[in-house]
Coordinates of C-alpha atoms (C1' of nucleotides) in Angstrom, one line a residue:
Chain T
M235 CA -0.1 0.0 0.5
R236 CA 1.9 2.8 -0.8
T237 CA 1.8 6.4 0.9
S238 CA -1.0 8.9 -0.3
W239 CA -0.2 12.1 -1.2
A240 CA -2.3 13.7 2.1
D241 CA 0.0 10.9 4.0
S242 CA 3.2 12.2 2.6
V243 CA 2.6 16.2 2.9
T244 CA 0.8 15.2 6.5
N245 CA 4.2 13.6 7.3
A246 CA 6.3 16.6 6.3
V247 CA 4.1 19.2 7.9
S248 CA 4.7 17.5 11.2
E249 CA 8.1 17.8 10.7
I250 CA 8.5 21.5 10.2
A251 CA 5.7 22.2 12.9
V252 CA 8.1 24.0 15.3
S253 CA 9.7 26.4 12.6
D254 CA 6.6 27.4 11.8
N255 CA 5.2 28.3 15.6
N256 CA 8.2 30.1 15.2
S257 CA 6.7 32.0 11.9
L258 CA 3.4 32.7 13.4
S259 CA 4.4 34.4 15.9
L260 CA 5.8 37.2 14.1
P261 CA 3.2 39.7 13.8
T262 CA 4.0 40.7 10.6
R263 CA 3.5 37.7 8.9
S264 CA 0.5 37.5 6.8
T265 CA -2.3 34.8 6.7
Y266 CA -1.7 33.0 3.0
V267 CA -5.5 33.3 1.1
P268 CA -5.8 31.4 -1.4
P269 CA -6.3 32.5 -4.8
H270 CA -10.3 31.9 -4.9
L271 CA -10.7 33.3 -2.0
R272 CA -8.7 36.6 -2.7
N273 CA -11.3 38.7 -3.8
R274 CA -14.0 38.1 -1.1
P275 CA -14.5 39.9 2.3
A276 CA -12.6 38.6 4.8
S277 CA -15.6 37.2 6.6
D278 CA -15.5 34.4 3.6
V279 CA -12.3 32.7 4.1
P280 CA -12.2 30.0 6.1
N281 CA -10.9 29.0 9.5
L282 CA -7.6 26.9 8.6
S283 CA -8.1 25.7 11.6
G284 CA -11.8 25.2 11.7
P285 CA -13.2 21.4 11.9
A286 CA -11.6 18.6 9.6
S287 CA -15.2 18.4 8.1
E288 CA -14.9 21.7 6.3
R289 CA -11.8 19.6 4.2
A290 CA -13.7 16.0 3.0
S291 CA -10.5 13.9 3.9
F292 CA -8.2 12.6 0.8
S293 CA -9.1 9.1 -0.6
G294 CA -6.5 8.2 -3.2
T295 CA -7.9 5.2 -5.3
A296 CA -7.0 3.1 -8.0
G297 CA -8.8 5.4 -10.3
G298 CA -6.6 8.6 -9.9
P299 CA -7.2 11.5 -7.8
Q300 CA -10.2 12.3 -6.7
W301 CA -9.5 16.0 -5.4
P302 CA -9.1 18.0 -8.0
R303 CA -12.7 17.6 -8.9
W304 CA -13.7 20.1 -6.9
S305 CA -16.8 21.3 -8.9
G306 CA -18.4 17.4 -8.5
G307 CA -20.3 18.0 -5.3
G308 CA -19.2 14.6 -3.7
G309 CA -15.5 15.0 -5.0
T310 CA -13.3 14.7 -2.4
K311 CA -10.3 16.6 -1.1
P312 CA -6.8 16.0 0.6
E313 CA -7.1 17.1 3.3
F314 CA -5.0 20.0 4.2
G315 CA -4.3 22.5 7.3
R316 CA -6.2 20.2 10.2
Q317 CA -2.3 21.3 11.7
G318 CA -2.5 24.5 9.4
Q319 CA -2.3 26.9 12.4
G320 CA 0.9 26.6 12.1
Y321 CA 2.4 27.4 9.2
G322 CA 3.2 29.8 7.3
Y323 CA 3.2 30.3 3.7
A324 CA 6.5 30.8 1.6
G325 CA 4.9 33.2 -0.6
A326 CA 2.7 34.7 1.7
G327 CA 1.6 38.3 0.6
R328 CA 1.5 37.9 -3.3
G329 CA -0.8 39.1 -5.7
G330 CA -4.5 39.8 -5.8
S331 CA -6.1 42.3 -3.6
G332 CA -7.3 39.8 -0.8
V333 CA -6.6 39.8 3.0
G334 CA -2.6 38.2 2.6
W335 CA -1.5 40.9 0.6
N336 CA -2.3 44.3 2.2
N337 CA -1.9 43.9 5.9
R338 CA 1.5 43.2 5.6
S339 CA 4.0 45.9 5.5
G340 CA 2.2 48.4 6.7
G341 CA 0.5 49.5 3.6
W342 CA 3.8 49.8 2.4
D343 CA 4.8 47.6 -0.6
R344 CA 7.8 47.3 -1.7
R345 CA 6.8 44.6 -4.6
E346 CA 6.3 45.4 -7.9
R347 CA 3.0 45.9 -9.0
E348 CA 2.1 42.5 -11.3
V349 CA 3.7 42.9 -15.3
N350 CA 0.6 43.6 -17.1
P351 CA 1.6 40.2 -20.0
F352 CA -0.3 42.2 -22.1
G353 CA 1.5 44.7 -22.7
D354 CA -1.7 47.1 -23.6
D355 CA -1.9 49.0 -20.1
D356 CA 0.5 51.1 -18.1
E357 CA -1.9 50.8 -14.9
V358 CA -3.4 47.8 -13.5
D359 CA -6.4 48.5 -11.2
D360 CA -9.6 47.7 -10.6
R361 CA -11.7 48.6 -14.1
E362 CA -11.9 46.6 -16.6
Q363 CA -9.2 46.9 -19.0
G364 CA -10.1 47.6 -22.6
F365 CA -7.7 45.7 -24.5
T366 CA -6.5 47.2 -27.9
E367 CA -6.7 44.7 -31.1
Q368 CA -3.3 45.7 -32.4
E369 CA -2.0 41.9 -32.1
N370 CA -3.8 39.6 -33.7
M371 CA -2.3 36.6 -31.1
G372 CA -5.9 34.8 -32.0
I373 CA -5.3 31.3 -33.8
N374 CA -7.4 30.1 -37.4
F375 CA -10.1 28.3 -35.8
D376 CA -11.5 27.7 -38.9
A377 CA -7.9 25.7 -40.1
Y378 CA -9.0 23.5 -36.8
E379 CA -12.7 22.1 -37.9
D380 CA -12.8 18.9 -39.3
I381 CA -9.2 17.5 -37.3
P382 CA -9.9 13.9 -36.7
V383 CA -9.6 13.5 -32.9
E384 CA -9.2 9.8 -31.0
T385 CA -9.4 8.9 -27.6
S386 CA -8.8 6.1 -25.1
G387 CA -9.0 4.7 -21.7
E388 CA -11.8 4.6 -19.2
N389 CA -14.8 6.9 -18.5
V390 CA -12.9 10.0 -21.2
P391 CA -15.1 13.0 -20.1
P392 CA -16.8 14.3 -23.2
P393 CA -14.9 17.1 -25.1
V394 CA -16.8 21.0 -24.8
N395 CA -17.4 23.1 -27.5
T396 CA -16.7 26.5 -26.3
F397 CA -15.0 28.3 -23.0
A398 CA -18.2 29.2 -21.5
E399 CA -19.0 25.4 -21.0
I400 CA -16.1 25.1 -18.8
D401 CA -16.0 26.8 -15.6
L402 CA -12.6 28.0 -15.1
G403 CA -13.0 31.1 -13.1
E404 CA -13.7 34.7 -14.1
M405 CA -10.3 35.8 -13.6
L406 CA -8.6 33.2 -16.3
N407 CA -11.9 33.5 -18.7
Q408 CA -11.2 37.6 -18.4
N409 CA -7.4 35.9 -19.8
I410 CA -8.6 33.9 -22.2
R411 CA -10.5 37.0 -23.6
R412 CA -7.4 39.0 -23.5
C413 CA -5.8 36.3 -25.3
K414 CA -8.2 36.5 -27.9
Y415 CA -9.1 33.3 -27.7
V416 CA -12.1 33.0 -29.2
K417 CA -12.9 29.3 -28.9
P418 CA -11.3 26.0 -27.9
T419 CA -8.6 24.1 -30.3
P420 CA -9.5 20.8 -30.7
V421 CA -7.1 19.5 -27.8
Q422 CA -8.3 21.9 -25.7
R423 CA -11.5 20.9 -26.0
H424 CA -10.7 17.6 -25.0
A425 CA -7.6 17.8 -23.4
I426 CA -9.4 20.9 -20.6
P427 CA -12.2 18.6 -19.8
I428 CA -10.0 15.6 -19.0
A429 CA -7.4 17.4 -16.9
L430 CA -10.3 19.5 -15.1
G431 CA -11.9 15.9 -14.3
G432 CA -8.2 15.0 -12.7
R433 CA -7.4 12.4 -15.1
D434 CA -3.8 11.4 -16.1
L435 CA -3.5 12.4 -19.7
M436 CA -1.0 11.8 -22.6
A437 CA -2.3 14.2 -25.6
C438 CA -0.8 13.8 -29.1
A439 CA -1.2 16.9 -30.6
Q440 CA 1.2 19.4 -32.8
T441 CA 2.3 22.5 -31.0
G442 CA 1.0 25.3 -32.0
S443 CA -2.7 24.5 -31.8
G444 CA -3.0 25.4 -28.0
K445 CA -1.1 22.8 -26.1
T446 CA 0.3 24.8 -23.4
A447 CA -3.2 26.7 -22.4
A448 CA -4.7 23.0 -22.7
F449 CA -2.3 22.1 -20.0
C450 CA -1.8 25.5 -18.6
F451 CA -5.7 26.1 -18.2
P452 CA -6.4 23.5 -16.0
I453 CA -3.7 23.4 -13.8
I454 CA -4.0 26.9 -13.1
S455 CA -8.1 26.5 -12.1
G456 CA -6.9 23.9 -10.5
I457 CA -4.9 25.8 -8.1
M458 CA -7.7 28.3 -7.7
R459 CA -10.3 25.7 -6.6
E460 CA -8.9 22.9 -4.8
Q461 CA -8.4 22.9 -1.2
Y462 CA -5.6 24.9 -0.6
V463 CA -2.7 24.4 1.6
Q464 CA -0.7 25.6 4.2
R465 CA 2.8 25.3 2.3
P466 CA 5.7 24.3 4.5
R467 CA 8.1 26.9 5.5
V468 CA 11.5 25.1 5.7
A469 CA 14.4 27.7 5.4
R470 CA 14.4 28.7 1.9
T471 CA 12.3 26.0 0.5
V472 CA 9.9 26.8 -2.0
Y473 CA 7.1 23.8 -2.5
P474 CA 5.6 24.6 -5.9
L475 CA 1.7 22.9 -6.6
A476 CA 2.6 22.5 -10.2
L477 CA 5.7 21.5 -12.4
I478 CA 5.6 22.3 -15.6
L479 CA 9.1 21.0 -17.7
S480 CA 10.2 20.9 -21.2
P481 CA 13.4 20.1 -23.0
T482 CA 15.0 23.5 -23.9
R483 CA 15.6 26.7 -22.0
E484 CA 13.8 28.9 -24.6
L485 CA 10.7 26.8 -24.4
S486 CA 10.2 26.8 -21.1
C487 CA 10.8 30.3 -20.9
Q488 CA 7.7 30.8 -23.4
I489 CA 5.6 28.3 -21.6
H490 CA 6.2 30.4 -18.8
D491 CA 5.7 33.8 -21.1
E492 CA 2.1 32.5 -22.0
A493 CA 1.8 30.8 -18.4
K494 CA 1.7 34.2 -17.2
K495 CA -0.3 35.5 -19.6
F496 CA -3.0 32.7 -18.2
S497 CA -2.7 34.0 -14.7
Y498 CA -2.5 37.7 -14.7
Q499 CA -4.2 38.9 -11.6
T500 CA -5.5 35.7 -10.6
G501 CA -2.9 35.1 -7.9
V502 CA -1.6 32.5 -9.3
K503 CA 2.0 32.7 -9.4
V504 CA 4.6 31.4 -12.0
V505 CA 8.3 31.3 -11.6
V506 CA 10.7 29.8 -14.8
A507 CA 14.0 28.5 -13.8
Y508 CA 16.5 27.3 -16.5
G509 CA 19.9 27.0 -16.9
G510 CA 22.5 29.6 -18.6
A511 CA 21.1 32.2 -16.8
P512 CA 22.2 33.6 -13.6
I513 CA 20.9 31.3 -10.8
N514 CA 20.5 34.1 -8.3
Q515 CA 17.6 36.0 -9.6
Q516 CA 15.9 33.0 -10.1
L517 CA 16.2 32.2 -6.3
R518 CA 15.0 35.5 -5.7
E519 CA 11.5 34.6 -7.9
L520 CA 11.2 31.9 -6.1
E521 CA 11.6 33.4 -2.9
R522 CA 8.6 35.6 -3.5
G523 CA 6.3 32.5 -4.2
V524 CA 5.5 29.9 -6.4
D525 CA 2.4 28.1 -7.6
I526 CA 4.0 26.8 -10.8
L527 CA 7.0 26.2 -11.6
V528 CA 8.2 25.8 -15.1
A529 CA 12.1 24.5 -15.8
T530 CA 14.2 22.8 -17.4
P531 CA 15.3 19.8 -16.6
G532 CA 19.4 20.5 -15.6
R533 CA 18.5 23.6 -13.3
L534 CA 15.3 21.8 -11.5
V535 CA 17.4 19.3 -10.4
D536 CA 20.2 21.6 -9.2
L537 CA 17.5 23.6 -7.2
L538 CA 16.7 20.4 -5.7
E539 CA 20.0 19.4 -4.7
R540 CA 20.0 22.9 -2.9
A541 CA 16.5 22.1 -1.7
R542 CA 15.7 25.5 -2.8
V543 CA 12.5 23.8 -4.3
S544 CA 10.7 20.9 -2.9
L545 CA 8.4 18.8 -4.9
Q546 CA 6.6 17.4 -1.7
M547 CA 3.0 19.4 -2.6
I548 CA 3.1 18.7 -6.4
R549 CA -0.4 18.3 -7.5
H550 CA 0.2 18.8 -11.1
L551 CA 3.1 17.8 -13.1
A552 CA 3.2 18.0 -17.2
L553 CA 6.0 17.2 -19.0
D554 CA 5.7 19.6 -22.3
E555 CA 7.4 17.5 -25.8
A556 CA 7.1 14.5 -23.6
D557 CA 8.6 12.1 -25.9
R558 CA 11.7 14.1 -25.8
M559 CA 12.0 14.4 -22.1
L560 CA 12.2 10.7 -22.2
D561 CA 14.2 10.0 -25.1
M562 CA 18.0 8.7 -24.2
G563 CA 19.2 11.7 -23.1
F564 CA 16.5 13.3 -21.0
E565 CA 14.9 10.0 -19.6
P566 CA 17.5 9.5 -16.1
Q567 CA 17.3 13.3 -14.8
I568 CA 13.3 12.8 -15.5
R569 CA 12.8 9.6 -13.8
K570 CA 15.1 11.2 -10.6
I571 CA 12.6 14.4 -10.6
V572 CA 9.6 12.4 -11.1
Q573 CA 10.4 9.5 -9.0
Q574 CA 13.3 9.4 -7.2
M575 CA 12.7 13.3 -5.6
D576 CA 10.4 14.0 -2.9
M577 CA 7.0 14.3 -5.6
P578 CA 3.9 12.8 -4.5
D579 CA 3.6 9.2 -6.4
R580 CA 1.4 8.8 -9.9
G581 CA -2.0 7.9 -8.8
V582 CA -1.9 11.2 -6.2
R583 CA -0.1 13.6 -8.2
Q584 CA -2.1 14.7 -11.8
T585 CA 0.3 13.9 -14.5
M586 CA 0.1 15.2 -18.3
L587 CA 2.2 14.6 -21.2
F588 CA 2.1 16.4 -24.0
S589 CA 3.8 16.2 -27.3
A590 CA 3.3 16.7 -30.9
T591 CA 4.6 12.7 -31.5
F592 CA 4.5 9.9 -29.3
P593 CA 6.5 6.5 -30.2
R594 CA 5.6 3.7 -29.0
E595 CA 8.6 2.8 -26.8
I596 CA 8.2 5.8 -25.3
Q597 CA 4.3 5.7 -24.8
R598 CA 5.4 2.3 -22.8
L599 CA 8.4 4.5 -20.8
A600 CA 5.7 7.1 -19.7
S601 CA 3.4 5.3 -18.6
D602 CA 5.6 4.3 -15.3
F603 CA 4.9 8.2 -14.9
L604 CA 1.1 7.9 -15.4
S605 CA -1.8 6.1 -13.3
N606 CA -4.8 5.1 -15.5
Y607 CA -4.4 7.8 -18.2
I608 CA -6.6 8.8 -21.3
F609 CA -4.7 9.1 -24.7
L610 CA -5.8 11.7 -26.3
A611 CA -4.7 12.0 -30.3
V612 CA -5.3 15.4 -32.3
G613 CA -5.2 15.3 -36.2
R614 CA -1.8 16.8 -37.2
V615 CA -2.5 20.6 -38.2
G616 CA -2.3 20.1 -41.9
S617 CA -2.5 16.8 -42.7
S618 CA -6.0 17.5 -44.6
T619 CA -5.3 21.6 -44.9
D620 CA -2.5 21.8 -46.9
L621 CA -1.4 24.3 -44.4
I622 CA 2.4 22.9 -44.5
V623 CA 3.4 23.3 -48.0
Q624 CA 6.6 20.5 -48.1
R625 CA 9.1 20.2 -50.8
V626 CA 11.6 17.4 -51.3
E627 CA 14.6 18.1 -53.6
I628 CA 17.4 16.1 -53.9
V629 CA 20.6 18.3 -53.1
L630 CA 24.3 16.7 -53.1
E631 CA 26.2 17.8 -50.3
S632 CA 28.7 19.9 -52.2
D633 CA 25.6 21.8 -53.6
K634 CA 23.6 22.9 -50.6
R635 CA 24.8 25.8 -49.9
S636 CA 24.5 27.2 -53.7
H637 CA 21.0 25.6 -53.4
L638 CA 19.8 27.3 -50.5
M639 CA 21.1 30.8 -51.6
D640 CA 18.8 30.3 -55.4
L641 CA 16.1 29.9 -52.6
L642 CA 16.5 32.6 -50.5
H643 CA 17.4 34.6 -53.8
A644 CA 13.9 33.9 -55.1
Q645 CA 12.1 34.4 -51.8
R646 CA 13.4 37.4 -51.8
E647 CA 12.0 38.8 -55.1
N648 CA 8.7 37.3 -54.2
G649 CA 8.8 39.0 -50.9
V650 CA 7.0 42.1 -50.3
H651 CA 9.3 44.8 -50.8
G652 CA 11.8 42.9 -51.9
K653 CA 12.1 41.8 -48.0
Q654 CA 13.4 38.7 -46.9
A655 CA 10.8 36.3 -45.1
L656 CA 11.3 34.5 -42.3
T657 CA 13.5 31.5 -43.1
L658 CA 14.3 28.9 -40.7
V659 CA 17.6 26.6 -41.4
F660 CA 17.9 23.1 -39.6
V661 CA 21.1 21.5 -39.8
E662 CA 22.9 18.7 -38.3
T663 CA 25.7 20.3 -35.9
K664 CA 26.6 23.1 -33.9
K665 CA 29.7 23.6 -35.8
G666 CA 27.8 23.5 -39.0
A667 CA 25.1 26.3 -38.1
D668 CA 28.4 28.2 -37.3
S669 CA 29.6 28.0 -40.6
L670 CA 26.5 28.1 -42.8
E671 CA 25.5 31.3 -40.5
H672 CA 28.8 32.6 -41.7
W673 CA 28.8 31.5 -45.2
L674 CA 25.4 33.4 -45.6
Y675 CA 26.4 36.3 -44.2
I676 CA 29.1 37.0 -46.1
N677 CA 27.2 36.5 -48.9
G678 CA 24.6 39.0 -48.3
F679 CA 22.2 37.3 -46.2
P680 CA 21.2 38.1 -42.7
A681 CA 21.5 35.4 -40.7
T682 CA 22.4 34.5 -37.3
T683 CA 22.3 31.1 -35.5
I684 CA 20.8 29.3 -32.4
H685 CA 22.4 26.4 -30.7
G686 CA 23.5 24.4 -27.8
D687 CA 27.5 26.1 -28.2
R688 CA 26.3 29.9 -27.8
T689 CA 25.6 31.4 -24.9
Q690 CA 22.2 31.7 -23.0
Q691 CA 22.4 35.5 -23.8
E692 CA 23.6 35.0 -27.3
R693 CA 20.9 32.0 -27.8
E694 CA 17.9 34.7 -26.9
L695 CA 19.7 37.4 -28.9
A696 CA 19.6 35.4 -31.8
L697 CA 15.6 34.4 -31.2
R698 CA 14.3 38.2 -30.6
S699 CA 16.8 39.5 -33.6
F700 CA 15.1 36.4 -35.7
K701 CA 11.7 37.3 -34.7
S702 CA 12.0 40.9 -35.2
G703 CA 12.6 40.2 -38.7
K704 CA 16.4 41.8 -38.1
T705 CA 17.9 38.7 -38.9
P706 CA 14.9 37.2 -40.9
I707 CA 17.5 33.8 -41.7
L708 CA 18.0 31.8 -38.7
V709 CA 20.2 28.6 -38.7
A710 CA 19.4 26.4 -36.3
T711 CA 20.2 22.6 -34.7
D712 CA 17.8 21.2 -33.0
V713 CA 17.6 23.2 -30.2
A714 CA 14.9 25.1 -32.3
A715 CA 13.1 22.4 -33.2
R716 CA 10.8 21.5 -30.7
G717 CA 7.6 24.0 -29.1
L718 CA 8.8 27.4 -30.1
D719 CA 6.6 29.4 -31.3
I720 CA 7.8 32.0 -33.7
P721 CA 4.9 33.7 -35.3
H722 CA 5.5 34.6 -38.8
V723 CA 8.1 32.1 -40.0
A724 CA 7.1 31.0 -43.7
H725 CA 10.1 28.5 -44.8
V726 CA 11.7 26.1 -42.7
V727 CA 14.6 24.6 -44.8
N728 CA 16.1 20.7 -44.0
F729 CA 19.2 21.6 -44.9
D730 CA 20.2 18.6 -43.3
L731 CA 17.4 16.3 -42.9
P732 CA 17.4 14.5 -39.6
N733 CA 17.4 10.7 -38.9
D734 CA 14.2 10.6 -37.5
I735 CA 10.9 11.6 -38.9
D736 CA 9.8 12.5 -35.7
D737 CA 12.0 15.1 -35.9
Y738 CA 11.0 16.1 -39.0
V739 CA 7.7 16.5 -37.6
H740 CA 8.7 19.0 -35.5
R741 CA 10.9 20.9 -37.5
I742 CA 8.6 21.8 -40.2
G743 CA 6.0 22.3 -37.2
R744 CA 8.1 26.1 -37.1
T745 CA 6.1 27.1 -39.6
G746 CA 2.2 26.8 -40.7
R747 CA 1.5 27.8 -37.0
A748 CA -2.1 28.7 -35.4
G749 CA -3.5 28.3 -39.1
K750 CA -1.2 29.7 -41.2
T751 CA 0.2 28.5 -43.8
G752 CA 3.6 27.9 -44.1
L753 CA 6.3 26.3 -46.7
A754 CA 8.9 23.2 -45.8
T755 CA 11.5 22.5 -48.4
A756 CA 13.9 19.4 -47.5
F757 CA 17.7 18.6 -49.0
F758 CA 17.5 14.4 -49.6
N759 CA 20.7 13.3 -50.5
E760 CA 21.9 9.3 -50.1
S761 CA 22.9 9.9 -46.6
N762 CA 19.0 10.2 -46.1
L763 CA 18.0 6.9 -47.4
S764 CA 17.0 5.8 -44.2
L765 CA 14.1 9.1 -43.9
A766 CA 13.1 7.5 -47.9
R767 CA 10.4 5.4 -46.4
P768 CA 8.9 7.3 -43.3
L769 CA 9.1 10.4 -45.2
A770 CA 7.5 9.2 -48.0
E771 CA 4.1 8.0 -46.0
L772 CA 4.1 11.3 -43.7
M773 CA 3.8 13.5 -47.1
Q774 CA 1.2 11.1 -48.5
E775 CA -0.9 11.6 -45.7
A776 CA -0.5 14.6 -45.4
N777 CA -1.7 14.9 -48.7
Q778 CA 1.5 16.1 -50.1
E779 CA 3.1 16.0 -53.7
V780 CA 5.5 12.5 -53.3
P781 CA 8.2 12.8 -56.0
A782 CA 8.8 10.0 -58.1
W783 CA 12.1 9.3 -57.3
L784 CA 11.3 9.2 -53.7
T785 CA 8.9 6.6 -53.8
R786 CA 11.2 5.0 -55.6
Y787 CA 14.0 5.5 -52.6
A788 CA 11.2 4.4 -50.6
S789 CA 10.5 0.9 -51.9
R790 CA 14.0 0.5 -52.0
A791 CA 14.7 1.1 -48.3
P792 CA 15.7 -1.4 -45.4
C793 CA 12.7 -1.7 -43.4
G794 CA 13.9 -0.9 -39.7
G795 CA 15.0 2.6 -41.6
N796 CA 13.0 4.0 -38.3
K797 CA 12.4 1.2 -36.5
N798 CA 9.0 1.4 -36.8
R799 CA 8.7 4.3 -34.5
R800 CA 5.6 5.8 -35.8
S801 CA 3.9 3.1 -34.1
G802 CA 1.3 1.5 -36.5
G803 CA 1.7 4.5 -39.2
G804 CA -0.2 6.8 -36.8
R805 CA -2.4 8.6 -39.0
F806 CA -2.1 12.2 -37.2
G807 CA 1.2 12.1 -34.2
G808 CA 0.5 8.6 -32.7
R809 CA -2.0 6.0 -31.1
D810 CA -2.2 4.9 -27.4
F811 CA 0.5 1.9 -27.3
R812 CA -2.1 0.2 -25.0
R813 CA -3.8 -0.7 -28.4
E814 CA -1.7 -2.2 -29.8
G815 CA -0.9 -6.3 -30.0
S816 CA 2.7 -5.9 -28.5
F817 CA 1.0 -4.3 -25.7
S818 CA -1.3 -7.1 -24.6
R819 CA -2.2 -10.3 -26.7
N820 CA -5.3 -9.6 -25.5
L821 CA -6.8 -7.1 -27.2
D822 CA -9.9 -8.6 -27.1
Y823 CA -10.2 -8.7 -23.8
Y824 CA -11.4 -4.6 -24.7
G825 CA -13.7 -6.1 -27.4
G826 CA -11.7 -4.1 -30.1
G827 CA -9.4 -7.0 -31.4
N828 CA -8.0 -3.9 -34.0
G829 CA -5.9 -5.3 -36.1
G830 CA -3.9 -2.0 -35.6
S831 CA -5.3 -0.6 -38.7
A832 CA -8.2 0.8 -37.3
Y833 CA -7.1 3.4 -36.1
G834 CA -9.4 6.7 -36.6
V835 CA -12.0 4.5 -37.2
P836 CA -14.9 5.1 -35.1
A837 CA -16.8 2.0 -35.1
N838 CA -14.4 0.7 -32.9
Y839 CA -14.5 3.4 -30.4
G840 CA -17.5 1.7 -28.7
E841 CA -16.2 -1.6 -28.7
Y842 CA -13.1 -0.9 -27.3
A843 CA -14.0 0.4 -23.3
P844 CA -17.3 1.2 -22.4
G845 CA -17.6 5.2 -21.6
V846 CA -15.3 6.3 -24.6
T847 CA -17.0 9.4 -26.1
S848 CA -16.4 9.2 -30.2
A849 CA -14.4 12.4 -31.1
W850 CA -16.2 12.8 -34.5
D851 CA -18.8 14.6 -33.2
Chain B
dA169 C1' 26.8 10.3 -34.7
dA170 C1' 24.4 14.7 -32.6
dA171 C1' 21.3 17.6 -30.4
dA172 C1' 20.3 18.9 -25.2
dA173 C1' 20.1 20.0 -20.2
dA174 C1' 23.5 22.2 -13.8
dT175 C1' 28.0 24.9 -12.3

DNA sequence: AAAAAAT
């Protein structure tokens, strides 16, 4: 019988009782007020030391955590705060207009006001702000209609069609409006109800399809509405309630920026931590309080080892680009963070994995972190709508540079006012990136480069310079392949093709984002033969024109070219490995017995598991 | 074989 989350926290809480009694005796220590109660009159704030009956006891079950189902009436929540009187809160006094904030330092508040992440307003006050329309951050939702979706797992909550159907809370709704999100994207329609239901989730959806919001909304909403916790106050350790991990520093920054928008004025505090930047500033941010920590693995391990962060109170864990996070390079670190530190067990916390691709092997690994999870696959944007036009050309290694030059010249001439459209050029190596960038530069093309040998400052500068159009050509290694949301990338050039088709999928996903169209050109030669078959298949699925020579290479190519990692030839990014024969020869137990070709065939849903909702609604 | 991720 494993220890429940409530137990482990109760234990932790007892260990620090003495220091917290001390802290409580400090007259200046304000009472922590949970975000969802901060805008209410003080009388509404429940007594922390009140009867336990006010806080139903926690009952973790095999069916997963029950506590996030705060709106279900009968939902149970973890028991916290029984000894709560004794605890201060590391981040007390942050944000909001509630009790915990203003009564703290005699009215003198030396902390800056929460920066308006929407950048359209300097004065943050109680007025409803008028948000200007200058920036269209909205997604082209029409491009998302009729995208096939598949879910599997037990008792999948039905999808929603509008944000209004989901009670995310008024503050979050306001921020959704500020983001100009009109209606949820397919991944949001399905993932949000699942996540709000407290269920674990493995979701395949292309970045740029609204993934970040799909896991951030439920996390923020959950933190605002769940039974709040008194967090221990131990030395300088902080206790985030949610952890979001991503494989690159820039992606973590991006998720942080997004999450800041979503959590604006909710009182939910988001902090980012990543390597390559001075740790002290990050430590200071953490000390001001953190509910949601966004981090890269290396820096997080550092913070954990310094005991500046504890994962003891984590209720929500999200891995973005989860397949990358669990590949050979990252897996040990992730295992350490999730399984060998002080994070609550799976089934106690909620775990959500997101990626555009989910190879079967990785799914198998990932299931270690999940409990009775729901698998969700959302059609690849562009698979039927041609949002990304994919071209493959045979280019000898020695001709690549001049060929690229030709493309760039043509692009410049066709461009508006002779301006170079944003072009992202992927190469294999860091050295190759530097040398190509230099060559482009001396040939009159303003280029910059991003790769892991550059300093973090250089990386961020390069990204800004590219985004702003100052250097409209960015030469990149795979550090930029995943998740980065760079608006207006018109063209992705695979100067060197990756060895893995999944990497190709992520790379070309840097264009054609948010429903806009894009172009992807690949230079193919004899060193890419192993990619011929999966590439031809992928292009076929995406209704792309497959050159005859590629089809020929594909038919000649050795079968094991990609280790069959795109399991089942998944039509849009993956299928639940639990439904495959390799996982269980007893598929018929589930009544489905699908032979591996039924992916996306709705007729099988009902047979697979009762309660599975058809996503073809 | 390469890239990423802590100092």
